[in-house]
Coordinates of C-alpha atoms in Angstrom, one line a residue:
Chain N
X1 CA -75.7 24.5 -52.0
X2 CA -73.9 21.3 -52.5
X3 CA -70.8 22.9 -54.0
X4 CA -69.7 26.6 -52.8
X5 CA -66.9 28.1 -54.7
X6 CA -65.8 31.8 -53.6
X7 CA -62.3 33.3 -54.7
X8 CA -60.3 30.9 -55.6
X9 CA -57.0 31.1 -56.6
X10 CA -54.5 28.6 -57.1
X11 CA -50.9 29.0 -58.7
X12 CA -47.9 26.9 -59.3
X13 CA -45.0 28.8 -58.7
X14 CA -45.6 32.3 -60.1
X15 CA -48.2 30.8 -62.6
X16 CA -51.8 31.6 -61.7
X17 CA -53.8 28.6 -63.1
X18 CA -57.2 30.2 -61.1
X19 CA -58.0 33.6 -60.7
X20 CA -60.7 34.6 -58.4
X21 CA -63.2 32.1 -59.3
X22 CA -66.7 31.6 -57.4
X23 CA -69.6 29.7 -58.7
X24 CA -72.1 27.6 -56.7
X25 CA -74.0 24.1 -57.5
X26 CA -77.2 23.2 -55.9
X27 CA -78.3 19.4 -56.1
X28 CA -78.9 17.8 -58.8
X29 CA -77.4 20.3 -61.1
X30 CA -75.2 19.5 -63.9
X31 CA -72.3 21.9 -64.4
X32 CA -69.8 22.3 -67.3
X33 CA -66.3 23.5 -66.6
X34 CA -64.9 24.4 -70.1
X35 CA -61.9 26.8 -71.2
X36 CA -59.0 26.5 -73.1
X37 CA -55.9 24.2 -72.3
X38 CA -54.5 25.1 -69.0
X39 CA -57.8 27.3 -67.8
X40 CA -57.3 25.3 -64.8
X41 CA -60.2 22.6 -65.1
X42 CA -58.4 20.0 -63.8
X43 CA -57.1 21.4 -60.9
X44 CA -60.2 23.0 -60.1
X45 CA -61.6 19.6 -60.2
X46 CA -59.1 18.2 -58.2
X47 CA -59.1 20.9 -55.5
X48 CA -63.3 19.6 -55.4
X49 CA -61.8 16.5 -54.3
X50 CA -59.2 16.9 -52.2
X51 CA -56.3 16.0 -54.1
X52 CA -55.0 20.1 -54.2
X53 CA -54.9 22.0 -51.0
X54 CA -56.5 25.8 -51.2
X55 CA -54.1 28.5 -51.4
X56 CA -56.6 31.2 -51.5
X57 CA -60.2 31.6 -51.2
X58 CA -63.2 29.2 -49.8
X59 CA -64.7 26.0 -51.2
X60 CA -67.6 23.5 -49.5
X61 CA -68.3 20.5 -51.0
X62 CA -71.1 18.1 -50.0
X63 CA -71.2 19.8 -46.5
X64 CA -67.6 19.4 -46.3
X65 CA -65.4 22.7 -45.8
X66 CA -62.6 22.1 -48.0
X67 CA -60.6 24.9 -45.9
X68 CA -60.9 23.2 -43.0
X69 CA -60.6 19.5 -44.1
X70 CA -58.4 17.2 -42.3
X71 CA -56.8 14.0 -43.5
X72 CA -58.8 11.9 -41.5
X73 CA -61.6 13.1 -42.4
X74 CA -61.3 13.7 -46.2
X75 CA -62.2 10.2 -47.0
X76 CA -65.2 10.6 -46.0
X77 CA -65.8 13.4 -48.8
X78 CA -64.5 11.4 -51.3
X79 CA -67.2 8.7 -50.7
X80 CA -69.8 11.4 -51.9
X81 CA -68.2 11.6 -54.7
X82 CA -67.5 9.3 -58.2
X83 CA -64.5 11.0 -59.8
X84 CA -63.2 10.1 -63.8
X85 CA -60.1 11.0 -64.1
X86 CA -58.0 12.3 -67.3
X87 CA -55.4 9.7 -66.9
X88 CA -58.3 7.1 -65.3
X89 CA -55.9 6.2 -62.1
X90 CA -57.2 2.3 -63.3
X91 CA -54.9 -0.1 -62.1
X92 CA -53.5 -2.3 -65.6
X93 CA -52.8 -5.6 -62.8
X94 CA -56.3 -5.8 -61.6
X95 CA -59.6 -7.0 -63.4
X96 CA -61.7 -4.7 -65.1
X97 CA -64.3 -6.5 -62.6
X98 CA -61.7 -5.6 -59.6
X99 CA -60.8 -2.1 -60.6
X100 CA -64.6 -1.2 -60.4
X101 CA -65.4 -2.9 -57.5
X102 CA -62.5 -1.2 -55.5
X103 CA -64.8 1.7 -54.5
X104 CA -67.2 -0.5 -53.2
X105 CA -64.8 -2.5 -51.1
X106 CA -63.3 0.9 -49.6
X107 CA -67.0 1.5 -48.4
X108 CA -66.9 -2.4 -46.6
X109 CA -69.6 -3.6 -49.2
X110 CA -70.5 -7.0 -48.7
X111 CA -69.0 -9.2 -51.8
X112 CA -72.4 -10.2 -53.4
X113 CA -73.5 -7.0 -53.5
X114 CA -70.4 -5.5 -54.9
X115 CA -70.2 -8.2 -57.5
X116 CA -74.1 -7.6 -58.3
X117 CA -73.5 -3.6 -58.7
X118 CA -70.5 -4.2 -60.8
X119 CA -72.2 -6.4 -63.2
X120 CA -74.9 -4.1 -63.5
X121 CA -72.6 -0.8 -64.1
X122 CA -70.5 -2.4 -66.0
X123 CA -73.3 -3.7 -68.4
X124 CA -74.3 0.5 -68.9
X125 CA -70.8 1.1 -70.2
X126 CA -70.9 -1.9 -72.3
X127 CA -67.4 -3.6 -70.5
X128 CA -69.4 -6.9 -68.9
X129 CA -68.1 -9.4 -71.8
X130 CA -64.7 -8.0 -70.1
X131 CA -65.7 -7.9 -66.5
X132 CA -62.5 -10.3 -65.7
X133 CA -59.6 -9.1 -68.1
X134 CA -57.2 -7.3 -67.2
X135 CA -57.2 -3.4 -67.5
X136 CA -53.5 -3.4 -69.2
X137 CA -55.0 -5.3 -71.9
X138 CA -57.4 -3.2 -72.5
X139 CA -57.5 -0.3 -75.5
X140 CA -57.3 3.4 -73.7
X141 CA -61.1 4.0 -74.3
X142 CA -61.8 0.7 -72.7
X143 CA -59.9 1.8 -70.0
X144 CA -61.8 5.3 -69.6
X145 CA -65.2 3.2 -69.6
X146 CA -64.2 1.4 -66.4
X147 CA -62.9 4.6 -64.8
X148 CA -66.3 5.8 -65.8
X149 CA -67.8 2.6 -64.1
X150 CA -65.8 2.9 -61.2
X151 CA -67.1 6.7 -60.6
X152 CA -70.8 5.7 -60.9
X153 CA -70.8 2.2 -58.9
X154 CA -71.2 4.2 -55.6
X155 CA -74.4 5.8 -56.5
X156 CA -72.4 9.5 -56.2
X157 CA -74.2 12.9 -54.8
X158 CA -71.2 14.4 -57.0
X159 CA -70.1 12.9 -60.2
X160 CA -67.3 14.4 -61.7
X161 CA -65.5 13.9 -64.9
X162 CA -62.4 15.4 -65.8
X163 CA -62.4 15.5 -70.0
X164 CA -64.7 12.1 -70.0
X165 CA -65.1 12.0 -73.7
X166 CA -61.2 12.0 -74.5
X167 CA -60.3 9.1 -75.5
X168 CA -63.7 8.1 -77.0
X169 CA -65.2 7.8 -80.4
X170 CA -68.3 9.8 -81.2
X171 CA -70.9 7.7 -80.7
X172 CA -69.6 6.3 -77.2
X173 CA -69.1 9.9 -76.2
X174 CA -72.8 10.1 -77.1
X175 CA -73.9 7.4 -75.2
X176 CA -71.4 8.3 -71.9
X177 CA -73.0 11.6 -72.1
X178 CA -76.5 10.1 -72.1
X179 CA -75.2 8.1 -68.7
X180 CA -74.4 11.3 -66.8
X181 CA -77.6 12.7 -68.1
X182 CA -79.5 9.9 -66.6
X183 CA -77.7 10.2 -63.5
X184 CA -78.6 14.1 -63.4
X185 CA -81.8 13.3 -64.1
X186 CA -82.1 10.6 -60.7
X187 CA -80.7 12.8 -58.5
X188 CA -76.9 13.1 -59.0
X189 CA -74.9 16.5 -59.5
X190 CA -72.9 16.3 -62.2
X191 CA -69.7 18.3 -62.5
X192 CA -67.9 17.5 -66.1
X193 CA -64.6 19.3 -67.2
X194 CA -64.6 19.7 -71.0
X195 CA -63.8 21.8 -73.8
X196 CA -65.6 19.1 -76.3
X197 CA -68.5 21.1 -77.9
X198 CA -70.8 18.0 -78.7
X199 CA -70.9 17.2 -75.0
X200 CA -72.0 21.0 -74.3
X201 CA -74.7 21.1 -76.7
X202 CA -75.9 17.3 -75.6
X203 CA -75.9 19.3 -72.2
X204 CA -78.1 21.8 -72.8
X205 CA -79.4 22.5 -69.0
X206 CA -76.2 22.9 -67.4
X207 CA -74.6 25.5 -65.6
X208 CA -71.6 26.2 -68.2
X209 CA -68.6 27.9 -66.6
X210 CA -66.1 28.8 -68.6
X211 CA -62.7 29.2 -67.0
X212 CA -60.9 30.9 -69.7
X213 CA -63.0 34.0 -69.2
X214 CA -62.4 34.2 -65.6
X215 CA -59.5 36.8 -64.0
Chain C
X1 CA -64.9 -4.7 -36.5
X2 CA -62.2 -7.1 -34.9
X3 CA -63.3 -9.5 -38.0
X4 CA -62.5 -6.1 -40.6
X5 CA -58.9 -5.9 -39.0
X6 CA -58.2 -9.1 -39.2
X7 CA -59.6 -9.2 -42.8
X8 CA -57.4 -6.5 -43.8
X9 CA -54.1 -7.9 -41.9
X10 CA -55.0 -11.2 -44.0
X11 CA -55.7 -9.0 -47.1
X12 CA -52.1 -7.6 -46.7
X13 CA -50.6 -11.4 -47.2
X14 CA -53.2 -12.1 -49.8
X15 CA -51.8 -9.0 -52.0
X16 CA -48.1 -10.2 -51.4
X17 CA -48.9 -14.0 -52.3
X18 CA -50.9 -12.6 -55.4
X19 CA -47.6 -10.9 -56.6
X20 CA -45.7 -14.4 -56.6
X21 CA -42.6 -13.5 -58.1
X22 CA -42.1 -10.2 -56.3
X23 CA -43.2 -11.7 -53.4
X24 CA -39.9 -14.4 -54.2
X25 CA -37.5 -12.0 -54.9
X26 CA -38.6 -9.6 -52.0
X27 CA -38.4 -12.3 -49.6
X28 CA -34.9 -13.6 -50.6
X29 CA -33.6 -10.3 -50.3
X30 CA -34.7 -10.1 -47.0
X31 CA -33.6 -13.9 -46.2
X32 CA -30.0 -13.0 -47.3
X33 CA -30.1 -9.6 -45.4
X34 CA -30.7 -11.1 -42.7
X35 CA -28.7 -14.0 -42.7
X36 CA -25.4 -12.1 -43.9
X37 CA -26.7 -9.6 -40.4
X38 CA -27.1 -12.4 -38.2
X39 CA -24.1 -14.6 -39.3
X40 CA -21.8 -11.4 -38.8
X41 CA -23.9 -11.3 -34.9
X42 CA -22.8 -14.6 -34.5
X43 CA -19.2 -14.2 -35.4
X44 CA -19.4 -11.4 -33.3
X45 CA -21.1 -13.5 -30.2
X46 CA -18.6 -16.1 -30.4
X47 CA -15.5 -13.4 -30.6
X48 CA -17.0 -12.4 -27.4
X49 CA -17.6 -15.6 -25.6
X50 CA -14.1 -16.6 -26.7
X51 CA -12.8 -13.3 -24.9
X52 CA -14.7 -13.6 -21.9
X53 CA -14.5 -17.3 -21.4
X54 CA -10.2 -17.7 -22.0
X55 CA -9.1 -13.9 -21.6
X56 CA -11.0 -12.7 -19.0
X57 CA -9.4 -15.1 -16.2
X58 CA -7.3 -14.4 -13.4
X59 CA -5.3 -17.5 -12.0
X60 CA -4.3 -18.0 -7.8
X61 CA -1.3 -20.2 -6.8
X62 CA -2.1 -21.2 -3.7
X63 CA 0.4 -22.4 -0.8
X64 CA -0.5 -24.7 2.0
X65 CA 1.1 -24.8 5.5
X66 CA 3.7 -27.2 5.9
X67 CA 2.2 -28.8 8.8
X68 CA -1.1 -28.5 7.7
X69 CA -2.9 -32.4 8.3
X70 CA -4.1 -33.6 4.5
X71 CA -7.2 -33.6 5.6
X72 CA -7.7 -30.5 6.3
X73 CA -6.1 -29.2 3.4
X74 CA -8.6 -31.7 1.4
X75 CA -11.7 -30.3 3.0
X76 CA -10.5 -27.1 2.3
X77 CA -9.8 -27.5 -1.6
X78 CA -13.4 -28.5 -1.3
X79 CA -15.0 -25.6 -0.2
X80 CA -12.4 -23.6 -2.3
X81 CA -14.0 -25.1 -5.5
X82 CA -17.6 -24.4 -4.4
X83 CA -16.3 -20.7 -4.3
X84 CA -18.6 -18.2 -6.1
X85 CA -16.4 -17.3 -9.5
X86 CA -14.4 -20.3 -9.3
X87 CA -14.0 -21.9 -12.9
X88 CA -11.3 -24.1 -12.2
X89 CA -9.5 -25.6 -9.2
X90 CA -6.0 -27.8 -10.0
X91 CA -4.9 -29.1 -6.8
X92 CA -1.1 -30.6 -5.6
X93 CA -1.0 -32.9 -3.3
X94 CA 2.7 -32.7 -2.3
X95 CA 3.8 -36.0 -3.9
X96 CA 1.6 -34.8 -6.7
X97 CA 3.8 -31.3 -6.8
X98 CA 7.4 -32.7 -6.6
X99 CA 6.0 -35.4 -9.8
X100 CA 4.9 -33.0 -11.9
X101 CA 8.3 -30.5 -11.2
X102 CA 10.7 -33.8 -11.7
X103 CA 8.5 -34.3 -15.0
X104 CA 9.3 -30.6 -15.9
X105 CA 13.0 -30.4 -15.5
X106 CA 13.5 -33.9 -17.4
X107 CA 15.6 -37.5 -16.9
X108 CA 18.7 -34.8 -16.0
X109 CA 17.6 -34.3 -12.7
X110 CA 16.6 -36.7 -10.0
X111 CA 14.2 -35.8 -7.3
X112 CA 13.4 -39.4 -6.7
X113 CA 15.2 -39.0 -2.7
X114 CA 12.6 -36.2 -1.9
X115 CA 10.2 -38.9 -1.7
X116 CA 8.5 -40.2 1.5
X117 CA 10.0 -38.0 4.6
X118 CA 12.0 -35.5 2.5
X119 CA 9.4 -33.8 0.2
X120 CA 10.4 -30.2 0.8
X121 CA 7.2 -28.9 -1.2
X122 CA 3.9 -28.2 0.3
X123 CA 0.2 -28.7 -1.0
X124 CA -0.6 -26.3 -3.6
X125 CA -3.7 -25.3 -6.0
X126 CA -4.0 -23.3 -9.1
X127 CA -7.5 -21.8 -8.5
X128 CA -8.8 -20.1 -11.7
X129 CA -11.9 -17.7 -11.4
X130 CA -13.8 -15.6 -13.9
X131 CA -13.9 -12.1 -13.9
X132 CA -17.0 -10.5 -14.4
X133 CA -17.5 -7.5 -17.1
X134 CA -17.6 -5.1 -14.2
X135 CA -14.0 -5.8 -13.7
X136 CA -12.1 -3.6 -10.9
X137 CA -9.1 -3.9 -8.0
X138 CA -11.7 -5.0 -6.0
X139 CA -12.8 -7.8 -7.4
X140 CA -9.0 -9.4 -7.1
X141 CA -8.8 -8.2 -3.8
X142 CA -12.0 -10.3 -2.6
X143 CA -10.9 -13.3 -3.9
X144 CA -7.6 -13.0 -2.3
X145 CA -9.6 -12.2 1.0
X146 CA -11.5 -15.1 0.1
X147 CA -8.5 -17.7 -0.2
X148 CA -6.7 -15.7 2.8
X149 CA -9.1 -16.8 5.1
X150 CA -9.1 -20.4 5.3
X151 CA -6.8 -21.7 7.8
X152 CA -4.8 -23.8 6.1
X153 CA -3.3 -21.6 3.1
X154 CA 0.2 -20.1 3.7
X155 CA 0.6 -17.7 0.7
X156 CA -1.1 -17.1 -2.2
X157 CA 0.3 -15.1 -5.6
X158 CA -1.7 -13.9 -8.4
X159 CA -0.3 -12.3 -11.5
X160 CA -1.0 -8.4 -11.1
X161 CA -0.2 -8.8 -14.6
X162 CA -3.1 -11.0 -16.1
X163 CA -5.8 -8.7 -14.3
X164 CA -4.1 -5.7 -16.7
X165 CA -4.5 -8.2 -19.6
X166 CA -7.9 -9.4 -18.7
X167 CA -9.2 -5.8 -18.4
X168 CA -8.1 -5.0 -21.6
X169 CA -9.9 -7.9 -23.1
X170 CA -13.5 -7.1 -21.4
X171 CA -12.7 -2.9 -22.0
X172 CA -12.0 -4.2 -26.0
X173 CA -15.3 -6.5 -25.8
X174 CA -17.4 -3.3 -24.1
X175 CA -16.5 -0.6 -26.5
X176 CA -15.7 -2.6 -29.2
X177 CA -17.5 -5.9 -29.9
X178 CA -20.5 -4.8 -28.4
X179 CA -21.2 -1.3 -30.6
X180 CA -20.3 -3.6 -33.6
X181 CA -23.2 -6.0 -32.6
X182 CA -25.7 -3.3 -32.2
X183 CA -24.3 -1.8 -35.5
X184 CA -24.8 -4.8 -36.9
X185 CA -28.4 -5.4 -35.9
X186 CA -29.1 -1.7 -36.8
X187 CA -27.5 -2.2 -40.3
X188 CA -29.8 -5.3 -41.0
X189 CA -32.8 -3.9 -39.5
X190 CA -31.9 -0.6 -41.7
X191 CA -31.5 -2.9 -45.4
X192 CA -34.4 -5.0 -44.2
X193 CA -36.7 -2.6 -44.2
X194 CA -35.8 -0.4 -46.9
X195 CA -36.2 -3.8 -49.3
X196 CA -39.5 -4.0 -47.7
X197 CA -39.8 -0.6 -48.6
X198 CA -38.8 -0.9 -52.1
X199 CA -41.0 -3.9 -52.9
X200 CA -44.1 -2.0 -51.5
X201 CA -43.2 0.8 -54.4
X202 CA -45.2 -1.4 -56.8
X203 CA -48.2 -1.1 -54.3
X204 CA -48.0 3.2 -54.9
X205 CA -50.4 3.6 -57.4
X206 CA -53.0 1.5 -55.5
X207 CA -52.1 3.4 -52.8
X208 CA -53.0 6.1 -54.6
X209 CA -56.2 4.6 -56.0
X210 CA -57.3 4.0 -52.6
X211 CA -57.1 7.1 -51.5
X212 CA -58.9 8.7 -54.5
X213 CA -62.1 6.3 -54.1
X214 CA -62.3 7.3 -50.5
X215 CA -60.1 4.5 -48.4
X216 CA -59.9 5.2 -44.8
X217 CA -56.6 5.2 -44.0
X218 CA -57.1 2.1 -41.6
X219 CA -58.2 0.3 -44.7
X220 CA -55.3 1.2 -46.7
X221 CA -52.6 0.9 -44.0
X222 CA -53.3 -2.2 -42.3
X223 CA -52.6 -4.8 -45.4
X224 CA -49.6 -3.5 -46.2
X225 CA -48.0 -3.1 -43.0
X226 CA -49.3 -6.7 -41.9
X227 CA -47.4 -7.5 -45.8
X228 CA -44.6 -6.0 -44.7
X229 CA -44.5 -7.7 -41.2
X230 CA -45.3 -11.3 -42.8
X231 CA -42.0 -10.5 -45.1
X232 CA -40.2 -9.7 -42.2
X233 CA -41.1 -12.7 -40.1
X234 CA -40.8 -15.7 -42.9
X235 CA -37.8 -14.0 -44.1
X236 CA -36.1 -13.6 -40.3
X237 CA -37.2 -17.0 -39.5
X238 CA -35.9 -18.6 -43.2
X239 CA -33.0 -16.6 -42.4
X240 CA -32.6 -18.2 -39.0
X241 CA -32.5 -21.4 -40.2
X242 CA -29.8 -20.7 -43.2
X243 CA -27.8 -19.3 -40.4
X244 CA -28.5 -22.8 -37.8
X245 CA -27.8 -24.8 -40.7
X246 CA -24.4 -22.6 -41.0
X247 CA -23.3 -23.3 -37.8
X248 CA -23.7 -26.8 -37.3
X249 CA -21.6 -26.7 -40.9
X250 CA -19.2 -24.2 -39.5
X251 CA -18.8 -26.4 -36.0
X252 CA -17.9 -29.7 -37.8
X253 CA -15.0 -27.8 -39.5
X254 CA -13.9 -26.1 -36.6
X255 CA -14.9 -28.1 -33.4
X256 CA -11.8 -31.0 -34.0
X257 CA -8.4 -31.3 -33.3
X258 CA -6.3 -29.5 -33.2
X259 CA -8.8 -26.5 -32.9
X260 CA -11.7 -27.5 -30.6
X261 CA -13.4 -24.0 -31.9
X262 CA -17.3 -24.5 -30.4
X263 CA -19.3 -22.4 -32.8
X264 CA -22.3 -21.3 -29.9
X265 CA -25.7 -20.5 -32.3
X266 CA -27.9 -17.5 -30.8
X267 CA -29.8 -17.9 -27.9
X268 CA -33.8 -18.0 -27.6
X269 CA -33.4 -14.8 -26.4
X270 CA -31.2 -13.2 -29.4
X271 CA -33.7 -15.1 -31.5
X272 CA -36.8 -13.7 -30.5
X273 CA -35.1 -10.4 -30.0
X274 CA -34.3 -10.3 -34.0
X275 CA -37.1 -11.3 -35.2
X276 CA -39.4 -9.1 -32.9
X277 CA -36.8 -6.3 -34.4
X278 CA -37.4 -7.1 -37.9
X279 CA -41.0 -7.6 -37.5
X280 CA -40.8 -4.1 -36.2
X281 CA -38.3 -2.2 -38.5
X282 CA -40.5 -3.5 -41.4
X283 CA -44.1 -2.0 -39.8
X284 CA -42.0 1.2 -39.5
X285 CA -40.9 1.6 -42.8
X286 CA -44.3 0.3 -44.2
X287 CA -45.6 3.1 -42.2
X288 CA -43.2 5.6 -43.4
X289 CA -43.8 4.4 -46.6
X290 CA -47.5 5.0 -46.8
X291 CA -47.2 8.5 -44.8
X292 CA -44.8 9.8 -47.9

């Protein structure tokens, strides 16, 4: 299994955002987290990754024990995985080209080859024409598709997506959800939070889990 | 993986340089801070030299032997000045003595018939030595002993008096002048690095960013605490310089008559000292920074 949920909780303060949730993703899966505002997608996504300790229950990602990850060694997790997130963490001073190329550099990527890869990923979200403008003059769907980019560039086991389409007119939601589907379909797990219904039914193979029914 | 460090140390000027007009305002910040620190140091260092140079003397009056042949008493206001401590030796030949004391008591009195055969006064010194900051009894005591023994000298008298004085002068530089210099040094290196610290704010979210895409912390730590060193260093050493070309300003003014004030700059010492300080305060709060 390359993701291994088993009852989770997590609360802040006296609110419990996840109840008891347990699911599991083998490779090359694609999995829907959907539910309501506030069923907790995003911090389940972001407890995948690292960014929210566990308060209760058991996670393994990518052969990593979330439990027992240390902070030396969670790095090393988040190189398996591409992550979008909701507010896309792009940095508006850099270049779209720069922001992209970022999780490349992190991995010591020599510069012709991150510039190559960039181009290329870039090209599938439609952002080369802007490869060097900068991100804070860029609309907030621009800004998405380089997140997007950014995710992908590292060839991911794990791509995650935390509401992907948001920001996003309907035929680019379209053809971003084509992108993860051709990324499922090479290899890559895919683990989207989304309550958008057009993305579910474009997704019709995926494990759907839907947080809102969970206690 | 040497040529990856030093990438990343070179990566960590790179980002400051590439954020010019931070990078200005940051770095006068820390020019002035450490200039207003230093210049405060070398009020301070001077305070203190003044004190230990002029207060913290005693003074001997030294009385030969009547009979004691001149030449003797020359060779012996020789070795006297080769003393260890001594800072000053005056020496009174008799005719010397009874010219200077007809000079002091004016055109009223005439001491012109001591001369030749009937000089009652014999050859005297004022010997002047430096007490060290361990002052005690003792050290008084030895250079009595030490003017005592040669053969020559009749009495000696030392203000019991000055040694009080000069005590309280090195006891005020101890507790007082040098806390305020260490204060002073702390207090620089404290707004030093917390303008270091602030300036790296603006760095957060790629901090962040970093992190989220999977940077080691080596890769994330090692630009911005060489950043914050390379702030630290131009900014000491620009500071350094605002506070030589200070003192050379501040000596012309006071280093004439009827002041003769020597402004002394810091040594090489004091110089490397700060900046190694700075350099270090600013990794430290870098650090801290990127820990929080």
């Amino acid at each position: 299994m390359l993701v291994s949920v088993k009852k989770l909780s997590h609360s802040f303060g006296s609110h419990w955002v996840l109840k008891n949730i347990s699911f599991q993703v083998r490779e090359r899966e694609c999995v829907i987290l959907t539910g309501h505002s506030g069923a907790g997608k995003t911090t389940l996504l972001q407890i995948l990754h690292g960014a929210q300790p566990i308060q209760r229950g058991v996670a393994e990602v990518a052969g990593y024990h979330l439990n027992k990850l240390t902070q030396r060694r969670l790095p090393l997790l988040r190189r398996q995985l591409g992550v979008v997130f909701q507010d896309f963490k792009i940095l508006p001073q850099k270049s779209v080209g720069e922001n992209v190329g970022m999780a490349l550099e992190v991995r010591r990527m020599p510069r012709a080859q991150i510039k190559r890869r960039v181009n290329a990923v870039l090209r599938g979200v439609q952002m080369e024409q802007r490869a060097d403008l900068k991100c804070a003059r860029l609309s907030g769907g621009e800004q998405q598709r380089v997140a997007i980019a950014r995710a992908i560039v590292v060839n991911p086991k794990i791509l995650m997506a935390d509401e992907p389409t948001g920001n996003l007119d309907e035929t680019l939601s379209l053809r971003l959800v084509q992108i993860f589907k051709k990324f499922n379909e090479h290899g890559t797990t895919v683990i989207l939070a989304t309550h958008n219904k057009q993305v579910i039914q474009e997704l019709p193979h995926s494990q759907l889990i839907d947080l809102s029914t969970h206690d | 993986m040497l040529m990856t460090f030093f990438k990343l140390l070179l990566k960590g000027v790179s980002n400051l340089l590439a954020n010019r007009f931070e990078f200005a305002l940051t770095l006068t910040g820390v020019i002035l801070v450490s200039f207003l620190g230093l210049f405060l140091l070398l009020l301070a260092q001077n305070l203190q030299m003044i004190i230990t140079q002029d207060k913290s003397r005693l003074q001997f009056e030294v009385y030969w032997k009547k009979d004691a042949p001149v030449q003797a008493i020359e060779k012996e206001w020789e070795a006297l000045s080769g003393l260890d401590g001594v800072v000053e030796i005056t020496t009174y030949p008799p005719e010397k003595g009874l010219r200077v004391l007809a000079e002091s008591l004016g055109e009223s009195v005439d001491l012109s018939w001591f001369a030749e055969q009937n000089n009652p006064l014999p050859a005297t010194a004022v010997i002047t030595f430096a007490l060290d900051q361990h002052l005690s009894q003792n050290q008084a005591r030895d250079y009595l002993k030490k003017i005592r023994a040669f053969p020559g000298v009749d009495t000696v008298h030392y203000n019991p008096f000055e040694l009080d004085t000069a005590g309280s002068w090195i006891r005020f530089s101890r507790t007082v002048l040098w806390p305020l210099m260490c204060l002073l040094a702390l207090l620089a290196g404290l707004i030093v690095g917390n303008t270091i610290k602030l300036s790296q704010l603006h760095f957060q979210n790629e901090i962040d960013v970093l992190k989220l895409v999977g940077g080691s912390r080596c890769y994330i730590m090692l630009p911005l605490l060489s950043g914050g060193a390379f702030l630290a260093l131009v900014g000491g050493v620009l500071g350094l310089l605002l506070l030589k070309f200070t003192q050379v300003s501040l000596e012309s003014l006071l280093n004439v008559p009827p002041l003769w004030l020597e402004v002394h700059f810091l040594s090489w010492e004091q110089i490397i000292l700060t900046l190694c300080i700075m350099t270090v305060v600013a990794v430290l709060f870098s650090w801290v920074n990127i820990r929080q």
